[in-house]
mmCIF file of C-alpha atoms and ligand atoms in Angstrom:
data_model
loop_
_atom_site.group_PDB
_atom_site.id
_atom_site.type_symbol
_atom_site.label_atom_id
_atom_site.label_comp_id
_atom_site.label_asym_id
_atom_site.label_seq_id
_atom_site.Cartn_x
_atom_site.Cartn_y
_atom_site.Cartn_z
ATOM 1 C CA VAL A 22 29.435 118.743 182.203
ATOM 2 C CA ALA A 23 30.655 116.677 179.370
ATOM 3 C CA LEU A 24 31.627 118.979 176.797
ATOM 4 C CA ILE A 25 33.537 120.974 178.939
ATOM 5 C CA PRO A 26 36.824 118.167 179.566
ATOM 6 C CA GLN A 27 35.696 116.785 176.056
ATOM 7 C CA LEU A 28 36.905 119.863 175.063
ATOM 8 C CA ALA A 29 39.677 120.855 177.546
ATOM 9 C CA GLY A 30 40.673 117.963 176.751
ATOM 10 C CA TYR A 31 41.091 117.904 173.673
ATOM 11 C CA LEU A 32 43.209 120.835 173.996
ATOM 12 C CA VAL A 33 45.231 119.960 176.542
ATOM 13 C CA ALA A 34 45.541 116.690 174.759
ATOM 14 C CA SER A 35 47.385 118.162 172.085
ATOM 15 C CA GLY A 36 50.792 119.291 173.907
ATOM 16 C CA GLY A 37 51.883 122.762 173.519
ATOM 17 C CA LYS A 38 55.762 123.026 174.683
ATOM 18 C CA ARG A 39 54.089 124.443 178.216
ATOM 19 C CA ILE A 40 56.962 126.509 177.966
ATOM 20 C CA ARG A 41 55.110 128.529 180.852
ATOM 21 C CA PRO A 42 54.577 126.756 183.900
ATOM 22 C CA MET A 43 58.253 125.406 183.742
ATOM 23 C CA LEU A 44 59.276 128.622 184.234
ATOM 24 C CA THR A 45 57.540 128.976 187.316
ATOM 25 C CA LEU A 46 58.569 125.363 187.956
ATOM 26 C CA ALA A 47 62.332 126.988 187.039
ATOM 27 C CA ALA A 48 62.276 130.381 188.586
ATOM 28 C CA ALA A 49 60.578 128.741 191.588
ATOM 29 C CA ARG A 50 64.193 126.751 192.360
ATOM 30 C CA LEU A 51 66.663 129.246 190.692
ATOM 31 C CA CYS A 52 65.565 131.068 193.417
ATOM 32 C CA GLY A 53 65.926 128.672 196.488
ATOM 33 C CA HIS A 54 62.031 127.430 197.083
ATOM 34 C CA ARG A 55 61.055 124.049 198.356
ATOM 35 C CA ASP A 56 57.808 122.505 199.225
ATOM 36 C CA ASP A 57 55.287 122.147 196.452
ATOM 37 C CA ARG A 58 53.219 125.172 196.779
ATOM 38 C CA HIS A 59 54.875 126.332 193.496
ATOM 39 C CA ILE A 60 53.240 122.786 191.145
ATOM 40 C CA GLY A 61 49.634 124.821 191.782
ATOM 41 C CA LEU A 62 50.898 128.428 189.861
ATOM 42 C CA ALA A 63 52.427 126.753 186.723
ATOM 43 C CA THR A 64 49.545 124.532 186.099
ATOM 44 C CA ALA A 65 47.724 128.804 187.137
ATOM 45 C CA VAL A 66 49.144 129.337 184.518
ATOM 46 C CA GLU A 67 49.101 126.949 182.514
ATOM 47 C CA PHE A 68 44.700 127.167 182.320
ATOM 48 C CA ILE A 69 45.543 130.981 181.414
ATOM 49 C CA HIS A 70 47.542 130.459 178.456
ATOM 50 C CA THR A 71 44.724 126.835 177.549
ATOM 51 C CA ALA A 72 41.533 129.355 178.557
ATOM 52 C CA THR A 73 42.946 133.107 176.042
ATOM 53 C CA LEU A 74 43.952 130.094 173.734
ATOM 54 C CA LEU A 75 40.603 128.875 172.779
ATOM 55 C CA HIS A 76 39.445 132.707 173.133
ATOM 56 C CA ASP A 77 42.069 133.709 171.074
ATOM 57 C CA ASP A 78 41.288 130.642 168.262
ATOM 58 C CA VAL A 79 38.291 132.407 167.921
ATOM 59 C CA VAL A 80 38.875 135.225 168.157
ATOM 60 C CA ASP A 81 41.386 135.354 164.767
ATOM 61 C CA GLU A 82 39.092 132.668 163.216
ATOM 62 C CA SER A 83 42.224 130.268 163.440
ATOM 63 C CA ASP A 84 41.055 126.142 162.011
ATOM 64 C CA LEU A 85 44.903 124.676 162.792
ATOM 65 C CA ARG A 86 46.382 124.260 167.117
ATOM 66 C CA ARG A 87 48.906 122.398 168.162
ATOM 67 C CA GLY A 88 49.339 120.425 164.686
ATOM 68 C CA GLN A 89 45.154 119.936 165.010
ATOM 69 C CA ALA A 90 42.245 121.266 164.300
ATOM 70 C CA SER A 91 41.480 123.913 166.463
ATOM 71 C CA ALA A 92 38.863 123.827 169.500
ATOM 72 C CA ASN A 93 36.005 126.402 167.649
ATOM 73 C CA ALA A 94 36.736 124.128 164.184
ATOM 74 C CA VAL A 95 35.826 121.200 165.574
ATOM 75 C CA PHE A 96 32.839 122.085 168.673
ATOM 76 C CA GLY A 97 32.518 125.541 167.442
ATOM 77 C CA ASN A 98 33.463 129.533 168.488
ATOM 78 C CA GLN A 99 29.995 128.886 171.196
ATOM 79 C CA ALA A 100 32.086 125.952 173.305
ATOM 80 C CA SER A 101 35.110 127.685 172.656
ATOM 81 C CA VAL A 102 34.765 130.550 174.292
ATOM 82 C CA LEU A 103 32.242 129.140 177.308
ATOM 83 C CA VAL A 104 35.086 126.117 178.021
ATOM 84 C CA GLY A 105 37.536 128.813 178.060
ATOM 85 C CA ASP A 106 35.567 131.043 180.457
ATOM 86 C CA PHE A 107 35.996 128.198 183.030
ATOM 87 C CA LEU A 108 39.523 127.798 182.631
ATOM 88 C CA PHE A 109 39.847 130.931 183.144
ATOM 89 C CA ALA A 110 37.298 130.413 186.165
ATOM 90 C CA ARG A 111 38.865 127.148 187.317
ATOM 91 C CA ALA A 112 42.842 128.966 187.244
ATOM 92 C CA PHE A 113 41.321 131.729 189.620
ATOM 93 C CA GLN A 114 40.143 128.593 192.115
ATOM 94 C CA ILE A 115 43.617 127.224 191.653
ATOM 95 C CA MET A 116 45.570 130.221 192.299
ATOM 96 C CA VAL A 117 42.645 131.281 196.229
ATOM 97 C CA ALA A 118 43.810 127.808 196.438
ATOM 98 C CA ASP A 119 47.760 128.934 197.329
ATOM 99 C CA ARG A 120 46.058 131.418 200.630
ATOM 100 C CA SER A 121 48.126 134.102 199.119
ATOM 101 C CA LEU A 122 46.670 137.730 198.048
ATOM 102 C CA GLU A 123 50.445 138.315 196.485
ATOM 103 C CA THR A 124 50.057 135.883 194.107
ATOM 104 C CA LEU A 125 46.647 136.492 192.996
ATOM 105 C CA GLY A 126 47.154 139.594 192.576
ATOM 106 C CA ILE A 127 49.838 139.415 190.158
ATOM 107 C CA LEU A 128 48.448 136.578 188.207
ATOM 108 C CA SER A 129 45.112 138.658 188.194
ATOM 109 C CA ASP A 130 46.739 141.669 186.970
ATOM 110 C CA ALA A 131 48.929 139.404 184.034
ATOM 111 C CA ALA A 132 44.584 137.814 183.200
ATOM 112 C CA ALA A 133 43.480 141.769 182.645
ATOM 113 C CA VAL A 134 47.020 142.502 180.884
ATOM 114 C CA ILE A 135 46.618 139.884 178.152
ATOM 115 C CA ALA A 136 42.882 140.430 177.743
ATOM 116 C CA GLU A 137 43.064 144.655 177.014
ATOM 117 C CA GLY A 138 45.703 143.189 174.905
ATOM 118 C CA GLU A 139 43.991 141.316 172.883
ATOM 119 C CA VAL A 140 41.736 144.396 172.850
ATOM 120 C CA LEU A 141 43.916 146.917 171.420
ATOM 121 C CA GLN A 142 44.911 144.419 168.701
ATOM 122 C CA LEU A 143 41.460 143.771 167.971
ATOM 123 C CA SER A 144 40.594 147.889 167.734
ATOM 124 C CA ALA A 145 44.496 148.198 165.782
ATOM 125 C CA SER A 146 43.647 145.824 163.088
ATOM 126 C CA ALA A 147 42.741 146.354 159.138
ATOM 127 C CA SER A 148 44.747 149.409 159.442
ATOM 128 C CA ALA A 149 48.489 149.135 157.901
ATOM 129 C CA GLU A 150 49.245 152.227 160.113
ATOM 130 C CA THR A 151 50.124 149.946 163.918
ATOM 131 C CA SER A 152 53.062 151.520 164.725
ATOM 132 C CA ARG A 153 55.798 150.444 166.480
ATOM 133 C CA ASP A 154 54.686 152.006 169.902
ATOM 134 C CA THR A 155 51.613 150.765 168.923
ATOM 135 C CA TYR A 156 52.381 146.918 168.275
ATOM 136 C CA MET A 157 54.960 146.626 171.261
ATOM 137 C CA ALA A 158 52.213 147.739 173.518
ATOM 138 C CA ILE A 159 50.622 144.798 171.988
ATOM 139 C CA ILE A 160 52.156 141.740 172.246
ATOM 140 C CA ARG A 161 53.552 142.780 175.064
ATOM 141 C CA ALA A 162 49.942 142.530 177.263
ATOM 142 C CA LYS A 163 48.797 139.773 175.638
ATOM 143 C CA THR A 164 52.231 137.769 175.792
ATOM 144 C CA ALA A 165 54.798 139.164 177.758
ATOM 145 C CA GLU A 166 52.592 140.335 180.505
ATOM 146 C CA LEU A 167 52.043 136.896 180.512
ATOM 147 C CA PHE A 168 55.612 134.655 180.810
ATOM 148 C CA ALA A 169 56.663 137.358 183.197
ATOM 149 C CA ALA A 170 53.385 137.516 185.767
ATOM 150 C CA ALA A 171 54.357 133.583 185.344
ATOM 151 C CA CYS A 172 58.251 133.872 186.545
ATOM 152 C CA GLU A 173 57.914 136.779 188.860
ATOM 153 C CA VAL A 174 55.239 134.587 190.976
ATOM 154 C CA GLY A 175 58.138 131.394 190.935
ATOM 155 C CA ALA A 176 60.034 134.579 192.660
ATOM 156 C CA VAL A 177 56.953 135.818 195.388
ATOM 157 C CA VAL A 178 56.936 131.828 196.456
ATOM 158 C CA ALA A 179 60.298 131.649 197.593
ATOM 159 C CA ASP A 180 59.346 134.565 199.187
ATOM 160 C CA ARG A 181 62.269 136.557 197.734
ATOM 161 C CA PRO A 182 63.260 140.558 198.141
ATOM 162 C CA ALA A 183 61.648 143.108 195.681
ATOM 163 C CA ALA A 184 65.343 143.871 193.459
ATOM 164 C CA GLU A 185 64.475 139.829 192.840
ATOM 165 C CA ARG A 186 61.309 139.655 192.309
ATOM 166 C CA ARG A 187 61.575 142.416 189.613
ATOM 167 C CA ALA A 188 64.382 141.059 187.873
ATOM 168 C CA MET A 189 62.240 137.843 187.250
ATOM 169 C CA ARG A 190 60.281 139.597 186.312
ATOM 170 C CA ASN A 191 61.932 141.416 184.665
ATOM 171 C CA PHE A 192 63.643 138.245 183.239
ATOM 172 C CA GLY A 193 60.321 136.734 181.853
ATOM 173 C CA MET A 194 59.205 140.685 180.038
ATOM 174 C CA ASP A 195 62.245 139.788 177.670
ATOM 175 C CA LEU A 196 61.609 136.719 176.722
ATOM 176 C CA GLY A 197 58.402 137.480 175.717
ATOM 177 C CA ILE A 198 58.695 139.952 174.068
ATOM 178 C CA ALA A 199 61.471 137.870 172.341
ATOM 179 C CA PHE A 200 58.748 135.204 172.074
ATOM 180 C CA GLN A 201 56.455 137.014 170.013
ATOM 181 C CA LEU A 202 58.502 138.306 168.134
ATOM 182 C CA ILE A 203 59.866 134.767 166.436
ATOM 183 C CA ASP A 204 55.883 134.478 166.660
ATOM 184 C CA ASP A 205 55.489 136.811 163.984
ATOM 185 C CA VAL A 206 57.937 135.401 162.115
ATOM 186 C CA LEU A 207 56.614 132.047 161.909
ATOM 187 C CA ASP A 208 53.794 133.289 160.925
ATOM 188 C CA TYR A 209 55.013 134.466 157.630
ATOM 189 C CA SER A 210 57.873 131.777 157.499
ATOM 190 C CA ALA A 211 57.532 129.579 159.420
ATOM 191 C CA LEU A 212 56.593 125.100 157.360
ATOM 192 C CA GLN A 213 53.108 124.709 159.096
ATOM 193 C CA ALA A 214 53.571 120.337 159.627
ATOM 194 C CA ARG A 215 56.476 121.685 161.645
ATOM 195 C CA LEU A 216 55.057 124.573 163.139
ATOM 196 C CA GLY A 217 51.511 122.792 163.655
ATOM 197 C CA LYS A 218 49.540 126.247 163.082
ATOM 198 C CA SER A 219 48.271 128.119 159.568
ATOM 199 C CA ILE A 220 51.116 130.773 158.062
ATOM 200 C CA GLY A 221 48.826 133.730 157.227
ATOM 201 C CA ASP A 222 47.161 133.601 159.444
ATOM 202 C CA ASP A 223 47.857 137.378 160.944
ATOM 203 C CA PHE A 224 48.236 139.221 156.696
ATOM 204 C CA ARG A 225 44.544 137.749 156.743
ATOM 205 C CA ASP A 226 43.056 138.364 159.775
ATOM 206 C CA GLY A 227 44.931 141.812 159.118
ATOM 207 C CA LYS A 228 47.707 143.055 161.568
ATOM 208 C CA MET A 229 50.263 144.778 161.193
ATOM 209 C CA THR A 230 53.031 142.862 162.749
ATOM 210 C CA LEU A 231 56.920 144.340 162.582
ATOM 211 C CA PRO A 232 58.021 141.842 159.738
ATOM 212 C CA ALA A 233 54.797 143.514 158.296
ATOM 213 C CA ILE A 234 55.563 147.142 159.670
ATOM 214 C CA ILE A 235 58.937 147.244 159.020
ATOM 215 C CA ALA A 236 58.821 145.960 154.858
ATOM 216 C CA MET A 237 56.640 148.927 154.716
ATOM 217 C CA GLU A 238 59.165 152.112 156.331
ATOM 218 C CA ARG A 239 60.606 150.576 154.356
ATOM 219 C CA GLY A 240 59.109 149.822 150.557
ATOM 220 C CA ASP A 241 57.931 152.927 148.377
ATOM 221 C CA GLU A 242 54.735 154.557 147.793
ATOM 222 C CA ALA A 243 53.162 151.439 145.533
ATOM 223 C CA GLU A 244 55.022 148.924 148.300
ATOM 224 C CA CYS A 245 52.125 150.789 151.197
ATOM 225 C CA ALA A 246 49.958 150.958 148.846
ATOM 226 C CA PHE A 247 49.285 147.396 148.323
ATOM 227 C CA TRP A 248 50.189 147.233 152.774
ATOM 228 C CA ARG A 249 46.730 150.117 153.589
ATOM 229 C CA ARG A 250 44.489 148.040 150.655
ATOM 230 C CA ALA A 251 45.654 144.112 152.041
ATOM 231 C CA MET A 252 44.618 145.461 155.390
ATOM 232 C CA ALA A 253 41.448 147.182 154.505
ATOM 233 C CA ALA A 254 39.285 144.934 155.937
ATOM 234 C CA GLU A 255 37.402 142.431 153.373
ATOM 235 C CA ALA A 256 39.394 143.712 150.777
ATOM 236 C CA GLN A 257 42.869 140.841 150.435
ATOM 237 C CA ARG A 258 42.937 139.237 146.444
ATOM 238 C CA ASP A 259 43.917 135.638 145.605
ATOM 239 C CA GLY A 260 48.224 136.271 145.914
ATOM 240 C CA ASP A 261 48.742 139.049 148.446
ATOM 241 C CA LEU A 262 50.143 136.738 151.053
ATOM 242 C CA GLY A 263 52.681 135.345 148.195
ATOM 243 C CA GLN A 264 52.926 139.388 147.537
ATOM 244 C CA ALA A 265 52.758 139.765 151.522
ATOM 245 C CA GLN A 266 55.516 138.014 151.891
ATOM 246 C CA ALA A 267 57.718 138.626 148.765
ATOM 247 C CA LEU A 268 58.492 142.464 150.785
ATOM 248 C CA ILE A 269 58.686 141.235 153.854
ATOM 249 C CA ARG A 270 62.032 139.263 152.184
ATOM 250 C CA ARG A 271 62.767 141.766 150.246
ATOM 251 C CA HIS A 272 63.135 144.611 152.515
ATOM 252 C CA GLY A 273 64.997 141.894 155.228
ATOM 253 C CA ALA A 274 61.887 142.671 156.893
ATOM 254 C CA LEU A 275 62.118 138.922 159.364
ATOM 255 C CA GLU A 276 65.893 138.324 159.702
ATOM 256 C CA ALA A 277 65.457 142.354 160.988
ATOM 257 C CA THR A 278 62.442 140.774 163.877
ATOM 258 C CA ALA A 279 64.639 137.962 164.371
ATOM 259 C CA ALA A 280 67.381 140.076 165.592
ATOM 260 C CA MET A 281 65.389 142.856 167.970
ATOM 261 C CA ALA A 282 63.560 139.564 169.190
ATOM 262 C CA ARG A 283 67.920 138.582 169.830
ATOM 263 C CA THR A 284 68.419 142.549 171.685
ATOM 264 C CA HIS A 285 65.581 141.746 173.772
ATOM 265 C CA GLY A 286 66.474 137.607 175.092
ATOM 266 C CA ALA A 287 70.206 138.902 175.949
ATOM 267 C CA ALA A 288 68.131 141.540 178.122
ATOM 268 C CA ALA A 289 66.676 138.291 179.925
ATOM 269 C CA CYS A 290 69.808 136.679 179.965
ATOM 270 C CA ALA A 291 71.096 139.815 181.422
ATOM 271 C CA ALA A 292 68.615 139.726 183.672
ATOM 272 C CA LEU A 293 69.402 136.077 185.287
ATOM 273 C CA ALA A 294 72.611 138.276 186.110
ATOM 274 C CA ALA A 295 71.027 139.086 189.627
ATOM 275 C CA PHE A 296 71.383 134.363 190.169
ATOM 276 C CA PRO A 297 73.410 132.209 190.845
ATOM 277 C CA PRO A 298 75.132 131.163 188.561
ATOM 278 C CA THR A 299 73.544 126.503 189.323
ATOM 279 C CA PRO A 300 72.394 124.580 186.183
ATOM 280 C CA LEU A 301 69.466 125.811 186.402
ATOM 281 C CA ARG A 302 70.662 128.931 185.135
ATOM 282 C CA ALA A 303 71.564 127.610 182.514
ATOM 283 C CA THR A 304 69.134 125.965 181.763
ATOM 284 C CA LEU A 305 66.394 129.433 181.372
ATOM 285 C CA GLU A 306 68.869 130.608 179.454
ATOM 286 C CA GLY A 307 68.932 127.964 176.854
ATOM 287 C CA VAL A 308 65.176 128.829 177.170
ATOM 288 C CA VAL A 309 66.334 132.117 176.207
ATOM 289 C CA ALA A 310 67.920 130.440 173.274
ATOM 290 C CA PHE A 311 64.992 128.357 171.561
ATOM 291 C CA CYS A 312 62.873 130.370 171.683
ATOM 292 C CA ILE A 313 64.673 133.147 169.696
ATOM 293 C CA GLY A 314 66.094 130.133 167.472
ATOM 294 C CA ARG A 315 62.677 128.237 167.507
ATOM 295 C CA ASP A 316 60.788 127.265 164.360
ATOM 296 C CA TYR A 317 57.805 125.578 166.076
HETATM 297 C C1 LIG B 422 51.136 130.616 171.801
HETATM 298 O O1 LIG B 422 52.442 130.769 172.391
HETATM 299 C C2 LIG B 422 50.395 131.730 172.215
HETATM 300 C C3 LIG B 422 51.744 133.258 171.850
HETATM 301 C C4 LIG B 422 52.237 134.276 172.536
HETATM 302 C C5 LIG B 422 51.905 132.981 171.039
HETATM 303 P P1 LIG B 422 53.345 129.590 172.901
HETATM 304 O O2 LIG B 422 53.487 128.691 171.114
HETATM 305 O O3 LIG B 422 53.679 128.732 173.673
HETATM 306 O O4 LIG B 422 51.127 128.246 172.754
HETATM 307 P P2 LIG B 422 51.843 126.134 173.074
HETATM 308 O O5 LIG B 422 51.315 125.986 174.233
HETATM 309 O O6 LIG B 422 53.049 125.849 173.813
HETATM 310 O O7 LIG B 422 50.962 125.525 172.451
HETATM 311 C C1 LIG B 423 48.965 134.991 171.056
HETATM 312 O O1 LIG B 423 47.785 135.435 170.265
HETATM 313 C C2 LIG B 423 47.977 135.845 172.104
HETATM 314 C C3 LIG B 423 47.236 134.959 172.629
HETATM 315 C C4 LIG B 423 46.570 133.498 172.785
HETATM 316 C C5 LIG B 423 46.154 135.739 174.202
HETATM 317 P P1 LIG B 423 48.524 135.053 168.311
HETATM 318 O O2 LIG B 423 47.236 135.245 167.742
HETATM 319 O O3 LIG B 423 49.203 135.887 168.167
HETATM 320 O O4 LIG B 423 48.804 133.947 168.651
HETATM 321 P P2 LIG B 423 48.614 132.644 168.011
HETATM 322 O O5 LIG B 423 49.979 132.985 166.038
HETATM 323 O O6 LIG B 423 47.331 131.910 167.325
HETATM 324 O O7 LIG B 423 49.322 130.885 168.710
HETATM 325 MG MG1 LIG B 424 46.204 133.682 167.407
HETATM 326 MG MG1 LIG B 425 45.357 136.444 168.032
#
């Protein structure tokens, strides 16, 4: 059906950083894997990611992705949801072709957890009361779980012992948490043209991400009242985003969030100590540095 390659091709051709499949490729090689079996798994990982982006932009009503109009803005919500489903199904076909129940288990668990994380986030939205614990549960599930799975399957195809699989998984988990923390900083502070996504979407959608949670924790009564009103459904006024950004700046909430990303980045690097100090390990340490320092 022509619309499927049209819509999927539109998003795929716009690039993206392709961090997750690169993690699978690098993890497998760092674990000593030699043949090409990991390439299919890396492909499945990026298909799962692409499917979640199609669905996420519908849910978030985002109109910009990878520097161009989002697929839902161009083709509509219905087409985005259905082609997202198709990509999920294709990912599962690719995983089955790998003929390993273990990799299939890891990646299908990740797909379920991501969906659960997105629903948890939806349940927590439109309210300023989101706790740090709930926020961490959301970002672990919606983002870090796929990073963890991408890394773990690399160690599994290389047939490494359980301790190394766990180390790879932990590396991906901490990296993924750091990645999403920085994403949430960028949603308030990035240059839109550089980021390729709209700024302020989290605030507009009533999502309490860590910068907002910290600003509210450090705010006075009036500021808390502002957050409560602005996060409620359909209650935002012109100028609210600017006000939120000012409060976040005043309380150093972006710096505090970035500091937490650095802590998780350090934990990710510590997990890599289980592997030999090869150039590939140094590359993965470089990925951690990139994810923490990124501006897109
Ligand atoms: C976007 O992920 C979704 C999040 C988890 C924040 P990426 O920033 O990796 O998206 P692309 O693939 O590079 O566009
Ligand atoms: C990222 O969600 C996680 C998934 C796509 C599952 P976000 O909504 O935070 O990411 P962006 O900012 O749209 O990329
Ligand atoms: Mg989104
Ligand atoms: Mg979202």
